[in-house]
């Protein structure tokens, strides 16, 4: 049977705001927390997760996650009408500032979910299971970080390094 809740996470390259990695699956907070901590450590990444009382945000807090974003006294992004509006404004501004023709969202499942999303963050019935819009919400959270926390595109990319490293395989681990 199914274990855990639907979950998604994205890794964003702050040099060009492009999607650098993504994950989606049914995992409980105890399973996805180590994955987030590995990504955070490997990339010295800021971590913005949706806040929840007993879920991933609380597990990351208990794990002393470096660079965990807080909304007031709560770990994570606190989803309110105001924060969702700020995130949507941020997403529109990011689309306006896009440079070049290369898409910054690279995963087909994320693009498909954004194309079918009605803008609501609550779960909806979709066939036999509820659709949680997890990938769409991660894009919204990234846009919130860019808009509200002042994450700006960096002026030029770092030099490429080839270490014989398979990022897709590592991100899925």
Tab-separated table of C-alpha atoms in Angstrom:
chain	number	residue	atom	x	y	z
A	1	UNK	CA	0.000	0.000	0.000
A	2	UNK	CA	0.845	3.668	-0.163
A	3	UNK	CA	3.135	5.046	2.526
A	4	UNK	CA	3.556	8.703	3.299
A	5	UNK	CA	1.963	11.751	1.742
A	6	UNK	CA	2.427	13.164	-1.744
A	7	UNK	CA	5.540	15.326	-1.649
A	8	UNK	CA	7.607	17.280	-4.141
A	9	UNK	CA	10.783	19.296	-3.970
A	10	UNK	CA	12.792	21.363	-6.415
A	11	UNK	CA	16.362	22.542	-6.467
A	12	UNK	CA	16.763	25.911	-8.203
A	13	UNK	CA	19.998	27.291	-9.634
A	14	UNK	CA	20.321	30.823	-8.320
A	15	UNK	CA	22.695	31.831	-11.144
A	16	UNK	CA	19.918	31.705	-13.721
A	17	UNK	CA	16.775	30.683	-11.753
A	18	UNK	CA	16.578	27.427	-13.687
A	19	UNK	CA	15.286	24.218	-12.219
A	20	UNK	CA	18.361	22.124	-11.370
A	21	UNK	CA	16.600	19.092	-9.929
A	22	UNK	CA	13.266	17.813	-8.779
A	23	UNK	CA	11.728	14.970	-6.808
A	24	UNK	CA	8.169	13.768	-6.349
A	25	UNK	CA	6.904	10.774	-4.437
A	26	UNK	CA	4.894	9.486	-1.513
A	27	UNK	CA	7.110	9.888	1.531
A	28	UNK	CA	6.605	10.565	5.182
A	29	UNK	CA	8.535	13.433	6.801
A	30	UNK	CA	11.092	10.995	8.211
A	31	UNK	CA	12.005	9.850	4.698
A	32	UNK	CA	12.060	13.153	2.837
A	33	UNK	CA	13.886	15.113	5.565
A	34	UNK	CA	17.262	13.370	4.987
A	35	UNK	CA	16.891	13.988	1.230
A	36	UNK	CA	16.317	17.716	1.836
A	37	UNK	CA	19.274	17.850	4.230
A	38	UNK	CA	21.541	16.182	1.612
A	39	UNK	CA	20.504	18.728	-1.020
A	40	UNK	CA	20.975	21.581	1.457
A	41	UNK	CA	24.452	20.450	2.440
A	42	UNK	CA	25.637	19.678	-1.102
A	43	UNK	CA	24.545	23.065	-2.477
A	44	UNK	CA	24.580	25.252	0.647
A	45	UNK	CA	20.946	25.823	-0.280
A	46	UNK	CA	18.339	27.919	1.423
A	47	UNK	CA	15.442	25.676	2.447
A	48	UNK	CA	11.870	26.893	2.123
A	49	UNK	CA	9.214	24.267	2.776
A	50	UNK	CA	5.505	24.641	3.363
A	51	UNK	CA	4.961	24.969	7.096
A	52	UNK	CA	3.017	22.260	8.879
A	53	UNK	CA	2.668	21.310	12.511
A	54	UNK	CA	3.857	17.710	12.429
A	55	UNK	CA	5.390	17.404	8.972
A	56	UNK	CA	8.556	18.210	7.094
A	57	UNK	CA	9.066	21.729	8.499
A	58	UNK	CA	8.956	20.380	12.056
A	59	UNK	CA	11.281	17.498	11.138
A	60	UNK	CA	13.773	19.931	9.564
A	61	UNK	CA	13.599	22.129	12.654
A	62	UNK	CA	14.279	19.095	14.868
A	63	UNK	CA	17.234	18.218	12.605
A	64	UNK	CA	18.686	21.745	12.987
A	65	UNK	CA	18.522	22.326	9.226
A	66	UNK	CA	20.855	25.182	8.266
A	67	UNK	CA	19.253	28.023	6.312
A	68	UNK	CA	15.706	26.876	7.087
A	69	UNK	CA	13.272	29.696	6.288
A	70	UNK	CA	10.922	30.751	9.071
A	71	UNK	CA	7.570	32.551	8.879
A	72	UNK	CA	7.479	34.415	12.161
A	73	UNK	CA	7.784	31.815	14.921
A	74	UNK	CA	7.103	28.827	12.631
A	75	UNK	CA	9.581	26.961	10.456
A	76	UNK	CA	8.709	26.973	6.770
A	77	UNK	CA	6.577	29.046	4.425
A	78	UNK	CA	3.269	29.831	6.096
A	79	UNK	CA	0.628	29.606	3.360
A	80	UNK	CA	-1.824	32.487	3.764
A	81	UNK	CA	-3.791	34.519	1.244
A	82	UNK	CA	-1.165	37.264	1.655
A	83	UNK	CA	1.842	34.958	1.143
A	84	UNK	CA	0.146	33.234	-1.834
A	85	UNK	CA	-0.576	36.633	-3.414
A	86	UNK	CA	3.048	37.692	-2.890
A	87	UNK	CA	4.210	34.417	-4.447
A	88	UNK	CA	1.943	34.818	-7.491
A	89	UNK	CA	3.201	38.394	-7.980
A	90	UNK	CA	6.735	37.043	-7.692
A	91	UNK	CA	6.030	34.357	-10.295
A	92	UNK	CA	4.630	36.915	-12.755
A	93	UNK	CA	7.654	39.180	-12.188
A	94	UNK	CA	10.024	36.256	-12.734
A	95	UNK	CA	8.314	35.423	-16.026
A	96	UNK	CA	8.650	39.066	-17.096
A	97	UNK	CA	12.361	39.116	-16.212
A	98	UNK	CA	13.130	35.855	-17.994
A	99	UNK	CA	16.180	36.095	-20.202
A	100	UNK	CA	16.536	34.105	-23.398
A	101	UNK	CA	14.234	31.480	-24.835
A	102	UNK	CA	15.358	28.526	-22.742
A	103	UNK	CA	12.671	27.439	-20.275
A	104	UNK	CA	13.592	27.755	-16.623
A	105	UNK	CA	11.196	25.007	-15.567
A	106	UNK	CA	12.599	21.869	-17.154
A	107	UNK	CA	10.590	18.948	-15.795
A	108	UNK	CA	7.540	17.920	-17.823
A	109	UNK	CA	5.559	16.825	-14.719
A	110	UNK	CA	5.975	20.301	-13.206
A	111	UNK	CA	4.948	22.055	-16.433
A	112	UNK	CA	1.959	19.722	-16.811
A	113	UNK	CA	0.854	20.357	-13.230
A	114	UNK	CA	1.193	24.135	-13.607
A	115	UNK	CA	-0.816	24.005	-16.845
A	116	UNK	CA	-3.704	22.185	-15.140
A	117	UNK	CA	-3.544	23.946	-11.755
A	118	UNK	CA	-6.449	26.223	-10.857
A	119	UNK	CA	-4.434	28.273	-8.365
A	120	UNK	CA	-5.870	26.642	-5.255
A	121	UNK	CA	-3.425	25.005	-2.863
A	122	UNK	CA	-5.856	22.603	-1.221
A	123	UNK	CA	-6.055	18.973	-2.308
A	124	UNK	CA	-8.681	18.112	-4.908
A	125	UNK	CA	-10.180	14.827	-6.025
A	126	UNK	CA	-8.577	13.572	-9.224
A	127	UNK	CA	-9.648	10.068	-10.087
A	128	UNK	CA	-8.973	7.686	-7.211
A	129	UNK	CA	-6.635	9.950	-5.221
A	130	UNK	CA	-6.474	13.531	-4.129
A	131	UNK	CA	-4.302	15.829	-6.209
A	132	UNK	CA	-2.106	17.898	-3.893
A	133	UNK	CA	-0.500	20.213	-6.491
A	134	UNK	CA	2.870	19.675	-4.785
A	135	UNK	CA	5.010	20.555	-7.811
A	136	UNK	CA	3.000	23.727	-8.531
A	137	UNK	CA	3.302	24.778	-4.899
A	138	UNK	CA	7.103	24.346	-4.958
A	139	UNK	CA	7.248	26.788	-7.895
A	140	UNK	CA	5.048	29.178	-5.921
A	141	UNK	CA	7.346	28.873	-2.900
A	142	UNK	CA	10.406	29.575	-5.079
A	143	UNK	CA	8.679	32.660	-6.520
A	144	UNK	CA	7.902	33.745	-2.940
A	145	UNK	CA	11.598	33.431	-2.095
A	146	UNK	CA	12.601	35.516	-5.109
A	147	UNK	CA	9.920	38.177	-4.511
A	148	UNK	CA	9.823	38.423	-0.722
A	149	UNK	CA	13.268	37.332	0.405
A	150	UNK	CA	15.099	39.241	-2.321
A	151	UNK	CA	16.805	36.323	-4.066
A	152	UNK	CA	18.209	37.859	-7.209
A	153	UNK	CA	19.733	36.266	-10.245
A	154	UNK	CA	23.465	36.248	-9.929
A	155	UNK	CA	25.344	38.211	-12.595
A	156	UNK	CA	27.256	35.386	-14.279
A	157	UNK	CA	27.396	31.629	-13.920
A	158	UNK	CA	30.219	29.832	-12.156
A	159	UNK	CA	32.705	27.952	-14.324
A	160	UNK	CA	31.455	24.492	-15.274
A	161	UNK	CA	32.970	21.545	-13.490
A	162	UNK	CA	32.790	17.983	-14.708
A	163	UNK	CA	33.312	15.519	-11.897
A	164	UNK	CA	31.772	12.505	-13.631
A	165	UNK	CA	28.782	13.104	-11.387
A	166	UNK	CA	25.259	11.970	-12.337
A	167	UNK	CA	23.082	14.664	-10.744
A	168	UNK	CA	19.754	13.078	-11.728
A	169	UNK	CA	20.723	9.793	-10.074
A	170	UNK	CA	22.033	11.546	-6.945
A	171	UNK	CA	18.965	13.791	-6.629
A	172	UNK	CA	16.701	10.752	-6.732
A	173	UNK	CA	18.606	9.033	-3.913
